[in-house]
Amino acid sequence: MATQRTRRETLLGFQPPAIGEEEIEAVVETLRTGWIATGPKAGELEERFAEYVGARHAVTLASGTAALHLALLAARIGPGDEVVTTPITWPATANVIVHAGAKPVFVDVRAEDLNIDPDAVAEAIGPRTKAIIPVHLAGQPCDLDALLPLGVPVIEDATHAVESVYRGRKIGSIEGSLCAAFSLNATKNVAGAEGGILTTDDDELAAEIRELRLMRRKPGALYDIRVAGFKANLPDLLAALALVQLEKVEEHAAVRRRHVAAYDAAVAELDGITPLARDPRDVHALHIYVVRIDPERAGADRNAYRDALAEELIATSIHFLPLHRLTFYRELLPEQPPLPVAERAGDEVLSLPLSPAHSDEDVADAVDALRRVHAAVSS
Ligand SMILES: Cc1ncc(COP(=O)(O)O)c(C=O)c1O
């Protein structure tokens, strides 16, 4: 591939958090109160987030991973059980199934949006199936109307889906779903450095997760515990940051919407580069902007585009490589049948920089670089 002129002089980061003075002040103020561990700020975040998604309960946790893990434990999923999930996700989604002692069952995804294919889920359900973990990939809600009636508890991986609405119903408070797990990781739409929130309408599940997240002393006892709890609580220092980010959630979404519109317009003119489908009936959280690169039509494969964009100082990422092809899962599941849609997608997906911290000029730089690479490899 011909070397391109580098337009930028500094690297355009893939997904830097948009941190303003308000976030800095909130963290400093919390430091000054002297209470930095889990306390009033975490409590306030739980109230605000429950209100935002319309759920009865929001439980703050150390990470999205912890939210998924404790949800499985609270749902009594363990050895001998199977949990059906998607291979097109971050490893955490399936790792927690393994941590719970259960077996992940990977099924294929839909070509248009790479969300789990409900027909494949239905086929995979057997007597050992105790839950389904769908992922609202990139912020596009899964087909919950097809998944929820399958009669198996649904634990939503909503880590990409803070703002998502499925057919008029807010993700995080969907009737019939057991719970939804959100992430506050630094790259997420509500960036709290690290952290997670689990939302549910189920009083017992919420109480159980509160008990599991921390080694809690039994009230009244001198010193006793009822369960072997974890250390999965969210400190106030991070909750303070997440609270400000939550206040800005719509403002930041508006910036990302503008960036996505610029990308959509640009890639519409680049043969062989196609964004994942977004269903107009839903609100998409626009967490990441994923394109598929068809090597036949785009003139080069995804890896070549990735390398050429890196030379242009445009950082990109991959969401995601199919989990069943990664070493750990290949070894764990030697009988895994091929999942052709996911496998092809794993070779073709590339995520372009998307953050409310990016200016319109930054996105224009990324678009220019993509156009230059496309022109160079298509000529
Ligand atoms: C799809 C998906 N699931 C789960 C997680 C885990 O979230 P956390 O990093 O908050 O543990 C991530 C994080 O990137 C993710 O992208």
mmCIF file of C-alpha atoms and ligand atoms in Angstrom:
data_model
loop_
_atom_site.group_PDB
_atom_site.id
_atom_site.type_symbol
_atom_site.label_atom_id
_atom_site.label_comp_id
_atom_site.label_asym_id
_atom_site.label_seq_id
_atom_site.Cartn_x
_atom_site.Cartn_y
_atom_site.Cartn_z
ATOM 1 C CA MET A 1 0.000 0.000 0.000
ATOM 2 C CA ALA A 2 1.292 3.473 -0.905
ATOM 3 C CA THR A 3 2.313 5.567 2.073
ATOM 4 C CA GLN A 4 -0.126 8.410 2.653
ATOM 5 C CA ARG A 5 0.700 11.963 3.634
ATOM 6 C CA THR A 6 0.002 12.250 7.344
ATOM 7 C CA ARG A 7 -2.417 15.098 7.832
ATOM 8 C CA ARG A 8 -2.470 15.090 11.592
ATOM 9 C CA GLU A 9 0.535 15.867 13.705
ATOM 10 C CA THR A 10 -0.848 14.239 16.825
ATOM 11 C CA LEU A 11 -2.617 10.943 17.294
ATOM 12 C CA LEU A 12 -6.404 11.063 17.204
ATOM 13 C CA GLY A 13 -7.311 8.897 20.199
ATOM 14 C CA PHE A 14 -9.913 6.209 19.681
ATOM 15 C CA GLN A 15 -12.299 7.013 22.516
ATOM 16 C CA PRO A 16 -10.940 9.540 25.033
ATOM 17 C CA PRO A 17 -13.361 10.526 27.819
ATOM 18 C CA ALA A 18 -14.828 14.059 27.664
ATOM 19 C CA ILE A 19 -13.752 15.425 31.039
ATOM 20 C CA GLY A 20 -14.626 19.040 31.832
ATOM 21 C CA GLU A 21 -14.171 21.330 34.816
ATOM 22 C CA GLU A 22 -17.437 20.022 36.311
ATOM 23 C CA GLU A 23 -16.053 16.491 36.552
ATOM 24 C CA ILE A 24 -12.777 17.762 38.043
ATOM 25 C CA GLU A 25 -14.643 19.861 40.618
ATOM 26 C CA ALA A 26 -16.934 16.980 41.562
ATOM 27 C CA VAL A 27 -13.993 14.653 42.226
ATOM 28 C CA VAL A 28 -12.054 17.301 44.166
ATOM 29 C CA GLU A 29 -15.136 18.154 46.213
ATOM 30 C CA THR A 30 -15.574 14.488 47.103
ATOM 31 C CA LEU A 31 -11.914 14.288 48.122
ATOM 32 C CA ARG A 32 -12.470 17.294 50.393
ATOM 33 C CA THR A 33 -15.440 15.691 52.153
ATOM 34 C CA GLY A 34 -13.102 12.997 53.459
ATOM 35 C CA TRP A 35 -15.521 10.267 52.308
ATOM 36 C CA ILE A 36 -14.015 8.649 49.210
ATOM 37 C CA ALA A 37 -15.176 5.044 49.623
ATOM 38 C CA THR A 38 -18.699 3.800 48.809
ATOM 39 C CA GLY A 39 -21.169 6.189 50.436
ATOM 40 C CA PRO A 40 -23.569 9.038 49.630
ATOM 41 C CA LYS A 41 -22.327 9.665 46.066
ATOM 42 C CA ALA A 42 -22.770 5.998 45.110
ATOM 43 C CA GLY A 43 -26.250 6.164 46.644
ATOM 44 C CA GLU A 44 -27.084 9.306 44.683
ATOM 45 C CA LEU A 45 -25.848 7.684 41.461
ATOM 46 C CA GLU A 46 -28.126 4.687 42.121
ATOM 47 C CA GLU A 47 -31.131 7.012 42.511
ATOM 48 C CA ARG A 48 -30.336 9.070 39.428
ATOM 49 C CA PHE A 49 -29.588 6.083 37.221
ATOM 50 C CA ALA A 50 -32.742 4.195 38.302
ATOM 51 C CA GLU A 51 -34.726 7.334 37.488
ATOM 52 C CA TYR A 52 -32.937 7.781 34.148
ATOM 53 C CA VAL A 53 -33.691 4.266 32.887
ATOM 54 C CA GLY A 54 -37.001 3.893 34.756
ATOM 55 C CA ALA A 55 -36.023 0.844 36.821
ATOM 56 C CA ARG A 56 -37.058 0.056 40.420
ATOM 57 C CA HIS A 57 -33.453 -0.623 41.399
ATOM 58 C CA ALA A 58 -29.995 0.438 40.258
ATOM 59 C CA VAL A 59 -27.085 -1.147 42.107
ATOM 60 C CA THR A 60 -23.631 0.395 41.678
ATOM 61 C CA LEU A 61 -20.749 -2.030 41.260
ATOM 62 C CA ALA A 62 -17.020 -2.064 40.565
ATOM 63 C CA SER A 63 -17.464 -2.838 36.850
ATOM 64 C CA GLY A 64 -19.835 -4.035 34.167
ATOM 65 C CA THR A 65 -18.093 -7.382 34.494
ATOM 66 C CA ALA A 66 -18.995 -7.522 38.198
ATOM 67 C CA ALA A 67 -22.609 -6.616 37.359
ATOM 68 C CA LEU A 68 -22.873 -9.563 34.942
ATOM 69 C CA HIS A 69 -21.049 -11.927 37.284
ATOM 70 C CA LEU A 70 -23.127 -11.139 40.361
ATOM 71 C CA ALA A 71 -26.328 -11.298 38.272
ATOM 72 C CA LEU A 72 -25.476 -14.890 37.327
ATOM 73 C CA LEU A 73 -24.695 -15.807 40.937
ATOM 74 C CA ALA A 74 -27.853 -14.144 42.243
ATOM 75 C CA ALA A 75 -29.843 -16.053 39.601
ATOM 76 C CA ARG A 76 -28.332 -19.249 41.057
ATOM 77 C CA ILE A 77 -26.510 -20.175 37.857
ATOM 78 C CA GLY A 78 -23.564 -22.499 38.414
ATOM 79 C CA PRO A 79 -21.969 -25.854 37.615
ATOM 80 C CA GLY A 80 -23.983 -28.025 35.224
ATOM 81 C CA ASP A 81 -25.834 -25.006 33.782
ATOM 82 C CA GLU A 82 -25.525 -23.480 30.327
ATOM 83 C CA VAL A 83 -25.809 -19.828 29.363
ATOM 84 C CA VAL A 84 -26.385 -18.876 25.725
ATOM 85 C CA THR A 85 -24.505 -15.809 24.531
ATOM 86 C CA THR A 86 -22.967 -14.091 21.527
ATOM 87 C CA PRO A 87 -19.376 -14.525 20.360
ATOM 88 C CA ILE A 88 -19.274 -10.924 19.098
ATOM 89 C CA THR A 89 -18.546 -9.253 22.414
ATOM 90 C CA TRP A 90 -15.798 -8.346 24.851
ATOM 91 C CA PRO A 91 -14.500 -11.500 26.606
ATOM 92 C CA ALA A 92 -15.993 -10.369 29.943
ATOM 93 C CA THR A 93 -19.498 -11.343 28.767
ATOM 94 C CA ALA A 94 -18.543 -15.015 28.552
ATOM 95 C CA ASN A 95 -15.777 -15.020 31.181
ATOM 96 C CA VAL A 96 -18.363 -14.379 33.912
ATOM 97 C CA ILE A 97 -20.264 -17.496 32.837
ATOM 98 C CA VAL A 98 -17.054 -19.459 33.357
ATOM 99 C CA HIS A 99 -16.443 -17.715 36.714
ATOM 100 C CA ALA A 100 -19.934 -18.782 37.810
ATOM 101 C CA GLY A 101 -18.958 -22.391 36.997
ATOM 102 C CA ALA A 102 -21.424 -22.668 34.092
ATOM 103 C CA LYS A 103 -20.798 -23.356 30.392
ATOM 104 C CA PRO A 104 -21.047 -20.614 27.765
ATOM 105 C CA VAL A 105 -22.894 -21.658 24.613
ATOM 106 C CA PHE A 106 -22.013 -19.407 21.684
ATOM 107 C CA VAL A 107 -24.518 -18.957 18.875
ATOM 108 C CA ASP A 108 -24.311 -16.965 15.672
ATOM 109 C CA VAL A 109 -25.226 -13.317 15.122
ATOM 110 C CA ARG A 110 -27.285 -11.457 12.525
ATOM 111 C CA ALA A 111 -25.287 -10.143 9.577
ATOM 112 C CA GLU A 112 -26.864 -6.673 9.584
ATOM 113 C CA ASP A 113 -26.079 -5.521 13.139
ATOM 114 C CA LEU A 114 -24.023 -8.419 14.598
ATOM 115 C CA ASN A 115 -26.483 -8.780 17.479
ATOM 116 C CA ILE A 116 -27.319 -12.297 18.669
ATOM 117 C CA ASP A 117 -29.636 -14.187 16.290
ATOM 118 C CA PRO A 118 -32.835 -15.117 18.193
ATOM 119 C CA ASP A 119 -33.455 -18.144 15.933
ATOM 120 C CA ALA A 120 -29.994 -19.484 16.782
ATOM 121 C CA VAL A 121 -30.700 -18.886 20.486
ATOM 122 C CA ALA A 122 -33.989 -20.806 20.249
ATOM 123 C CA GLU A 123 -32.168 -23.752 18.647
ATOM 124 C CA ALA A 124 -29.476 -23.780 21.346
ATOM 125 C CA ILE A 125 -31.886 -23.872 24.288
ATOM 126 C CA GLY A 126 -31.900 -27.220 26.063
ATOM 127 C CA PRO A 127 -32.687 -28.610 29.515
ATOM 128 C CA ARG A 128 -29.486 -27.149 30.994
ATOM 129 C CA THR A 129 -30.009 -23.606 29.657
ATOM 130 C CA LYS A 130 -30.484 -21.277 32.616
ATOM 131 C CA ALA A 131 -30.004 -17.835 31.040
ATOM 132 C CA ILE A 132 -29.374 -15.873 27.876
ATOM 133 C CA ILE A 133 -26.900 -12.964 27.836
ATOM 134 C CA PRO A 134 -27.535 -10.831 24.747
ATOM 135 C CA VAL A 135 -25.296 -7.819 24.103
ATOM 136 C CA HIS A 136 -26.760 -4.599 22.686
ATOM 137 C CA LEU A 137 -23.739 -4.241 20.448
ATOM 138 C CA ALA A 138 -22.502 -0.699 19.793
ATOM 139 C CA GLY A 139 -25.779 0.554 21.304
ATOM 140 C CA GLN A 140 -28.240 -1.156 18.944
ATOM 141 C CA PRO A 141 -30.788 -3.035 21.078
ATOM 142 C CA CYS A 142 -31.103 -6.760 20.407
ATOM 143 C CA ASP A 143 -34.393 -8.236 19.246
ATOM 144 C CA LEU A 144 -35.777 -8.594 22.760
ATOM 145 C CA ASP A 145 -39.326 -9.277 21.527
ATOM 146 C CA ALA A 146 -37.968 -12.507 20.040
ATOM 147 C CA LEU A 147 -35.636 -13.354 22.962
ATOM 148 C CA LEU A 148 -37.871 -12.694 25.970
ATOM 149 C CA PRO A 149 -40.661 -15.168 25.046
ATOM 150 C CA LEU A 150 -38.146 -18.052 24.835
ATOM 151 C CA GLY A 151 -38.862 -18.751 28.506
ATOM 152 C CA VAL A 152 -35.275 -18.436 29.768
ATOM 153 C CA PRO A 153 -34.154 -15.554 32.050
ATOM 154 C CA VAL A 154 -32.494 -12.752 30.046
ATOM 155 C CA ILE A 155 -29.541 -10.908 31.591
ATOM 156 C CA GLU A 156 -28.824 -8.012 29.241
ATOM 157 C CA ASP A 157 -25.257 -6.918 28.613
ATOM 158 C CA ALA A 158 -26.166 -3.241 28.298
ATOM 159 C CA THR A 159 -22.606 -1.967 28.664
ATOM 160 C CA HIS A 160 -22.885 -0.170 25.287
ATOM 161 C CA ALA A 161 -26.498 0.828 25.739
ATOM 162 C CA VAL A 162 -26.920 3.628 28.291
ATOM 163 C CA GLU A 163 -29.142 5.742 26.010
ATOM 164 C CA SER A 164 -30.696 2.867 24.046
ATOM 165 C CA VAL A 165 -34.454 2.541 23.632
ATOM 166 C CA TYR A 166 -35.998 -0.614 22.165
ATOM 167 C CA ARG A 167 -39.317 -0.025 20.369
ATOM 168 C CA GLY A 168 -40.211 2.776 22.771
ATOM 169 C CA ARG A 169 -38.964 0.971 25.898
ATOM 170 C CA LYS A 170 -35.823 2.141 27.669
ATOM 171 C CA ILE A 171 -33.039 -0.431 27.965
ATOM 172 C CA GLY A 172 -32.563 -1.045 31.690
ATOM 173 C CA SER A 173 -36.274 -1.264 32.440
ATOM 174 C CA ILE A 174 -37.602 -3.703 29.846
ATOM 175 C CA GLU A 175 -40.479 -5.755 31.206
ATOM 176 C CA GLY A 176 -39.721 -9.466 31.196
ATOM 177 C CA SER A 177 -35.938 -9.050 31.321
ATOM 178 C CA LEU A 178 -34.306 -10.167 34.579
ATOM 179 C CA CYS A 179 -31.788 -7.317 34.689
ATOM 180 C CA ALA A 180 -29.415 -5.157 32.638
ATOM 181 C CA ALA A 181 -25.695 -4.605 33.279
ATOM 182 C CA PHE A 182 -24.170 -1.213 32.412
ATOM 183 C CA SER A 183 -20.507 -0.178 32.442
ATOM 184 C CA LEU A 184 -18.938 3.069 33.635
ATOM 185 C CA ASN A 185 -15.532 2.253 32.172
ATOM 186 C CA ALA A 186 -13.510 5.215 30.849
ATOM 187 C CA THR A 187 -14.519 4.543 27.233
ATOM 188 C CA LYS A 188 -18.252 4.272 27.915
ATOM 189 C CA ASN A 189 -21.031 6.812 27.332
ATOM 190 C CA VAL A 190 -21.108 7.553 31.084
ATOM 191 C CA ALA A 191 -17.386 7.460 31.815
ATOM 192 C CA GLY A 192 -16.619 6.996 35.490
ATOM 193 C CA ALA A 193 -13.055 5.668 35.019
ATOM 194 C CA GLU A 194 -14.312 2.221 36.080
ATOM 195 C CA GLY A 195 -17.594 0.997 37.485
ATOM 196 C CA GLY A 196 -20.836 -0.734 36.684
ATOM 197 C CA ILE A 197 -24.541 -0.470 37.408
ATOM 198 C CA LEU A 198 -27.084 -3.267 37.446
ATOM 199 C CA THR A 199 -30.729 -2.319 36.975
ATOM 200 C CA THR A 200 -33.693 -4.552 37.757
ATOM 201 C CA ASP A 201 -37.319 -4.445 38.870
ATOM 202 C CA ASP A 202 -36.789 -7.599 40.928
ATOM 203 C CA ASP A 203 -36.561 -6.689 44.633
ATOM 204 C CA GLU A 204 -35.000 -9.990 45.659
ATOM 205 C CA LEU A 205 -32.369 -9.929 42.917
ATOM 206 C CA ALA A 206 -31.371 -6.363 43.826
ATOM 207 C CA ALA A 207 -31.119 -7.258 47.533
ATOM 208 C CA GLU A 208 -29.030 -10.324 46.761
ATOM 209 C CA ILE A 209 -26.623 -8.362 44.556
ATOM 210 C CA ARG A 210 -26.249 -5.712 47.261
ATOM 211 C CA GLU A 211 -25.334 -8.477 49.664
ATOM 212 C CA LEU A 212 -22.888 -10.112 47.248
ATOM 213 C CA ARG A 213 -21.087 -6.930 46.197
ATOM 214 C CA LEU A 214 -19.426 -6.362 49.542
ATOM 215 C CA MET A 215 -18.623 -8.395 52.590
ATOM 216 C CA ARG A 216 -21.511 -7.031 54.648
ATOM 217 C CA ARG A 217 -21.818 -7.635 58.350
ATOM 218 C CA LYS A 218 -25.108 -9.102 59.427
ATOM 219 C CA PRO A 219 -27.049 -6.372 61.257
ATOM 220 C CA GLY A 220 -27.057 -6.732 65.014
ATOM 221 C CA ALA A 221 -24.403 -9.394 65.153
ATOM 222 C CA LEU A 222 -21.079 -8.671 66.782
ATOM 223 C CA TYR A 223 -19.334 -10.121 63.738
ATOM 224 C CA ASP A 224 -20.979 -12.480 61.292
ATOM 225 C CA ILE A 225 -21.660 -12.917 57.557
ATOM 226 C CA ARG A 226 -24.459 -14.709 55.730
ATOM 227 C CA VAL A 227 -22.730 -15.102 52.312
ATOM 228 C CA ALA A 228 -19.138 -15.122 51.075
ATOM 229 C CA GLY A 229 -19.418 -11.659 49.552
ATOM 230 C CA PHE A 230 -17.172 -10.070 46.959
ATOM 231 C CA LYS A 231 -15.398 -6.725 46.855
ATOM 232 C CA ALA A 232 -17.318 -5.277 43.941
ATOM 233 C CA ASN A 233 -18.494 -1.914 45.270
ATOM 234 C CA LEU A 234 -18.135 1.470 43.552
ATOM 235 C CA PRO A 235 -16.238 4.142 45.526
ATOM 236 C CA ASP A 236 -17.717 7.639 45.872
ATOM 237 C CA LEU A 237 -14.705 9.147 44.135
ATOM 238 C CA LEU A 238 -15.758 7.400 40.921
ATOM 239 C CA ALA A 239 -19.489 7.796 41.547
ATOM 240 C CA ALA A 240 -18.958 11.578 41.755
ATOM 241 C CA LEU A 241 -17.377 11.528 38.291
ATOM 242 C CA ALA A 242 -20.116 9.282 36.874
ATOM 243 C CA LEU A 243 -22.839 11.558 38.293
ATOM 244 C CA VAL A 244 -21.541 14.521 36.282
ATOM 245 C CA GLN A 245 -21.198 12.353 33.188
ATOM 246 C CA LEU A 246 -24.788 11.179 33.624
ATOM 247 C CA GLU A 247 -25.944 14.798 33.777
ATOM 248 C CA LYS A 248 -24.196 15.377 30.456
ATOM 249 C CA VAL A 249 -25.447 12.193 28.812
ATOM 250 C CA GLU A 250 -27.749 13.907 26.300
ATOM 251 C CA GLU A 251 -25.265 16.697 25.554
ATOM 252 C CA HIS A 252 -22.561 14.127 24.802
ATOM 253 C CA ALA A 253 -24.954 11.979 22.769
ATOM 254 C CA ALA A 254 -25.746 15.006 20.589
ATOM 255 C CA VAL A 255 -22.028 15.440 19.791
ATOM 256 C CA ARG A 256 -21.658 11.748 18.923
ATOM 257 C CA ARG A 257 -24.790 11.936 16.730
ATOM 258 C CA ARG A 258 -23.123 14.717 14.730
ATOM 259 C CA HIS A 259 -19.930 12.684 14.372
ATOM 260 C CA VAL A 260 -21.865 9.590 13.305
ATOM 261 C CA ALA A 261 -23.739 11.628 10.664
ATOM 262 C CA ALA A 262 -20.376 12.783 9.273
ATOM 263 C CA TYR A 263 -19.091 9.197 9.120
ATOM 264 C CA ASP A 264 -22.336 7.933 7.559
ATOM 265 C CA ALA A 265 -22.135 10.557 4.807
ATOM 266 C CA ALA A 266 -18.483 9.741 4.111
ATOM 267 C CA VAL A 267 -18.692 5.947 4.027
ATOM 268 C CA ALA A 268 -21.804 6.065 1.814
ATOM 269 C CA GLU A 269 -19.384 7.103 -0.927
ATOM 270 C CA LEU A 270 -16.704 4.517 -0.191
ATOM 271 C CA ASP A 271 -17.370 1.230 -1.941
ATOM 272 C CA GLY A 272 -16.972 -1.800 0.325
ATOM 273 C CA ILE A 273 -17.102 0.113 3.629
ATOM 274 C CA THR A 274 -20.463 -0.316 5.352
ATOM 275 C CA PRO A 275 -21.579 0.687 8.844
ATOM 276 C CA LEU A 276 -23.516 -1.771 10.998
ATOM 277 C CA ALA A 277 -27.274 -1.354 10.574
ATOM 278 C CA ARG A 278 -29.169 0.836 13.039
ATOM 279 C CA ASP A 279 -32.874 0.094 13.376
ATOM 280 C CA PRO A 280 -34.870 3.335 12.887
ATOM 281 C CA ARG A 281 -37.534 2.041 15.302
ATOM 282 C CA ASP A 282 -35.016 2.193 18.154
ATOM 283 C CA VAL A 283 -32.781 4.750 19.835
ATOM 284 C CA HIS A 284 -29.203 3.647 19.238
ATOM 285 C CA ALA A 285 -26.736 4.681 21.967
ATOM 286 C CA LEU A 286 -23.998 5.371 19.364
ATOM 287 C CA HIS A 287 -21.348 4.004 21.699
ATOM 288 C CA ILE A 288 -19.017 2.889 18.915
ATOM 289 C CA TYR A 289 -19.001 3.393 15.139
ATOM 290 C CA VAL A 290 -18.302 0.032 13.527
ATOM 291 C CA VAL A 291 -17.829 -0.437 9.798
ATOM 292 C CA ARG A 292 -17.347 -3.655 7.882
ATOM 293 C CA ILE A 293 -14.634 -3.689 5.272
ATOM 294 C CA ASP A 294 -15.304 -6.044 2.392
ATOM 295 C CA PRO A 295 -11.811 -6.694 0.993
ATOM 296 C CA GLU A 296 -13.112 -7.456 -2.518
ATOM 297 C CA ARG A 297 -14.864 -4.121 -2.900
ATOM 298 C CA ALA A 298 -12.816 -1.912 -0.571
ATOM 299 C CA GLY A 299 -9.521 -2.848 -2.251
ATOM 300 C CA ALA A 300 -7.828 -4.089 0.924
ATOM 301 C CA ASP A 301 -8.756 -5.984 4.044
ATOM 302 C CA ARG A 302 -9.551 -4.677 7.516
ATOM 303 C CA ASN A 303 -6.019 -5.182 8.817
ATOM 304 C CA ALA A 304 -4.546 -3.188 5.944
ATOM 305 C CA TYR A 305 -7.015 -0.348 6.589
ATOM 306 C CA ARG A 306 -6.211 -0.460 10.281
ATOM 307 C CA ASP A 307 -2.468 -0.223 9.651
ATOM 308 C CA ALA A 308 -2.860 2.538 7.050
ATOM 309 C CA LEU A 309 -5.077 4.585 9.397
ATOM 310 C CA ALA A 310 -2.531 4.143 12.178
ATOM 311 C CA GLU A 311 0.088 5.588 9.841
ATOM 312 C CA GLU A 312 -2.250 8.543 9.405
ATOM 313 C CA LEU A 313 -2.312 8.872 13.229
ATOM 314 C CA ILE A 314 -5.930 7.763 13.419
ATOM 315 C CA ALA A 315 -6.471 5.230 16.211
ATOM 316 C CA THR A 316 -9.035 2.521 15.538
ATOM 317 C CA SER A 317 -10.269 -0.537 17.405
ATOM 318 C CA ILE A 318 -11.919 -3.895 16.747
ATOM 319 C CA HIS A 319 -15.355 -4.774 18.136
ATOM 320 C CA PHE A 320 -15.044 -7.710 18.242
ATOM 321 C CA LEU A 321 -13.020 -10.800 17.397
ATOM 322 C CA PRO A 322 -15.316 -13.842 17.813
ATOM 323 C CA LEU A 323 -14.754 -15.227 21.293
ATOM 324 C CA HIS A 324 -14.992 -18.874 20.292
ATOM 325 C CA ARG A 325 -11.843 -18.424 18.199
ATOM 326 C CA LEU A 326 -9.735 -17.011 21.041
ATOM 327 C CA THR A 327 -7.334 -19.481 22.654
ATOM 328 C CA PHE A 328 -9.145 -19.891 25.984
ATOM 329 C CA TYR A 329 -12.527 -20.657 24.426
ATOM 330 C CA ARG A 330 -11.052 -22.832 21.673
ATOM 331 C CA GLU A 331 -9.543 -24.973 24.417
ATOM 332 C CA LEU A 332 -12.630 -24.857 26.654
ATOM 333 C CA LEU A 333 -15.068 -25.725 23.848
ATOM 334 C CA PRO A 334 -13.289 -28.084 21.426
ATOM 335 C CA GLU A 335 -16.642 -29.234 19.983
ATOM 336 C CA GLN A 336 -17.768 -25.677 19.120
ATOM 337 C CA PRO A 337 -19.419 -25.716 15.663
ATOM 338 C CA PRO A 338 -18.450 -22.942 13.234
ATOM 339 C CA LEU A 339 -20.371 -19.658 13.471
ATOM 340 C CA PRO A 340 -19.957 -18.336 9.924
ATOM 341 C CA VAL A 341 -21.577 -14.915 10.286
ATOM 342 C CA ALA A 342 -19.557 -14.059 13.406
ATOM 343 C CA GLU A 343 -16.345 -15.429 11.916
ATOM 344 C CA ARG A 344 -16.640 -13.369 8.750
ATOM 345 C CA ALA A 345 -17.513 -10.286 10.787
ATOM 346 C CA GLY A 346 -14.454 -10.812 12.971
ATOM 347 C CA ASP A 347 -12.271 -10.419 9.881
ATOM 348 C CA GLU A 348 -14.120 -7.351 8.592
ATOM 349 C CA VAL A 349 -15.034 -5.070 11.505
ATOM 350 C CA LEU A 350 -13.196 -1.866 12.262
ATOM 351 C CA SER A 351 -14.281 0.831 14.709
ATOM 352 C CA LEU A 352 -13.514 4.474 13.897
ATOM 353 C CA PRO A 353 -12.741 7.086 16.587
ATOM 354 C CA LEU A 354 -15.915 8.263 18.326
ATOM 355 C CA SER A 355 -16.070 10.395 21.437
ATOM 356 C CA PRO A 356 -17.771 13.581 22.625
ATOM 357 C CA ALA A 357 -14.217 14.758 23.348
ATOM 358 C CA HIS A 358 -13.534 14.840 19.598
ATOM 359 C CA SER A 359 -14.129 18.037 17.667
ATOM 360 C CA ASP A 360 -15.792 18.148 14.254
ATOM 361 C CA GLU A 361 -12.314 18.845 12.888
ATOM 362 C CA ASP A 362 -10.995 15.639 14.485
ATOM 363 C CA VAL A 363 -13.713 13.596 12.802
ATOM 364 C CA ALA A 364 -13.055 15.405 9.506
ATOM 365 C CA ASP A 365 -9.404 14.308 9.861
ATOM 366 C CA ALA A 366 -10.488 10.699 10.362
ATOM 367 C CA VAL A 367 -12.820 10.919 7.350
ATOM 368 C CA ASP A 368 -10.084 12.461 5.159
ATOM 369 C CA ALA A 369 -7.649 9.764 6.186
ATOM 370 C CA LEU A 370 -10.182 7.029 5.432
ATOM 371 C CA ARG A 371 -10.869 8.559 2.008
ATOM 372 C CA ARG A 372 -7.144 8.751 1.235
ATOM 373 C CA VAL A 373 -6.594 5.136 2.238
ATOM 374 C CA HIS A 374 -9.610 4.011 0.190
ATOM 375 C CA ALA A 375 -8.430 5.963 -2.853
ATOM 376 C CA ALA A 376 -4.914 4.528 -2.540
ATOM 377 C CA VAL A 377 -6.018 0.904 -2.320
ATOM 378 C CA SER A 378 -8.833 1.133 -4.881
ATOM 379 C CA SER A 379 -6.753 2.728 -7.627
HETATM 380 C C1 LIG B 1 -19.769 -5.820 25.487
HETATM 381 C C2 LIG B 1 -19.068 -5.621 26.803
HETATM 382 N N1 LIG B 1 -19.438 -6.376 27.849
HETATM 383 C C3 LIG B 1 -18.862 -6.236 29.052
HETATM 384 C C4 LIG B 1 -17.871 -5.297 29.265
HETATM 385 C C5 LIG B 1 -17.242 -5.202 30.613
HETATM 386 O O1 LIG B 1 -17.455 -3.958 31.229
HETATM 387 P P1 LIG B 1 -16.374 -3.424 32.316
HETATM 388 O O2 LIG B 1 -15.156 -3.015 31.570
HETATM 389 O O3 LIG B 1 -17.073 -2.267 32.975
HETATM 390 O O4 LIG B 1 -16.137 -4.541 33.257
HETATM 391 C C6 LIG B 1 -17.454 -4.486 28.212
HETATM 392 C C7 LIG B 1 -16.387 -3.489 28.441
HETATM 393 O O5 LIG B 1 -15.745 -2.966 27.617
HETATM 394 C C8 LIG B 1 -18.070 -4.643 26.939
HETATM 395 O O6 LIG B 1 -17.689 -3.915 25.888
#
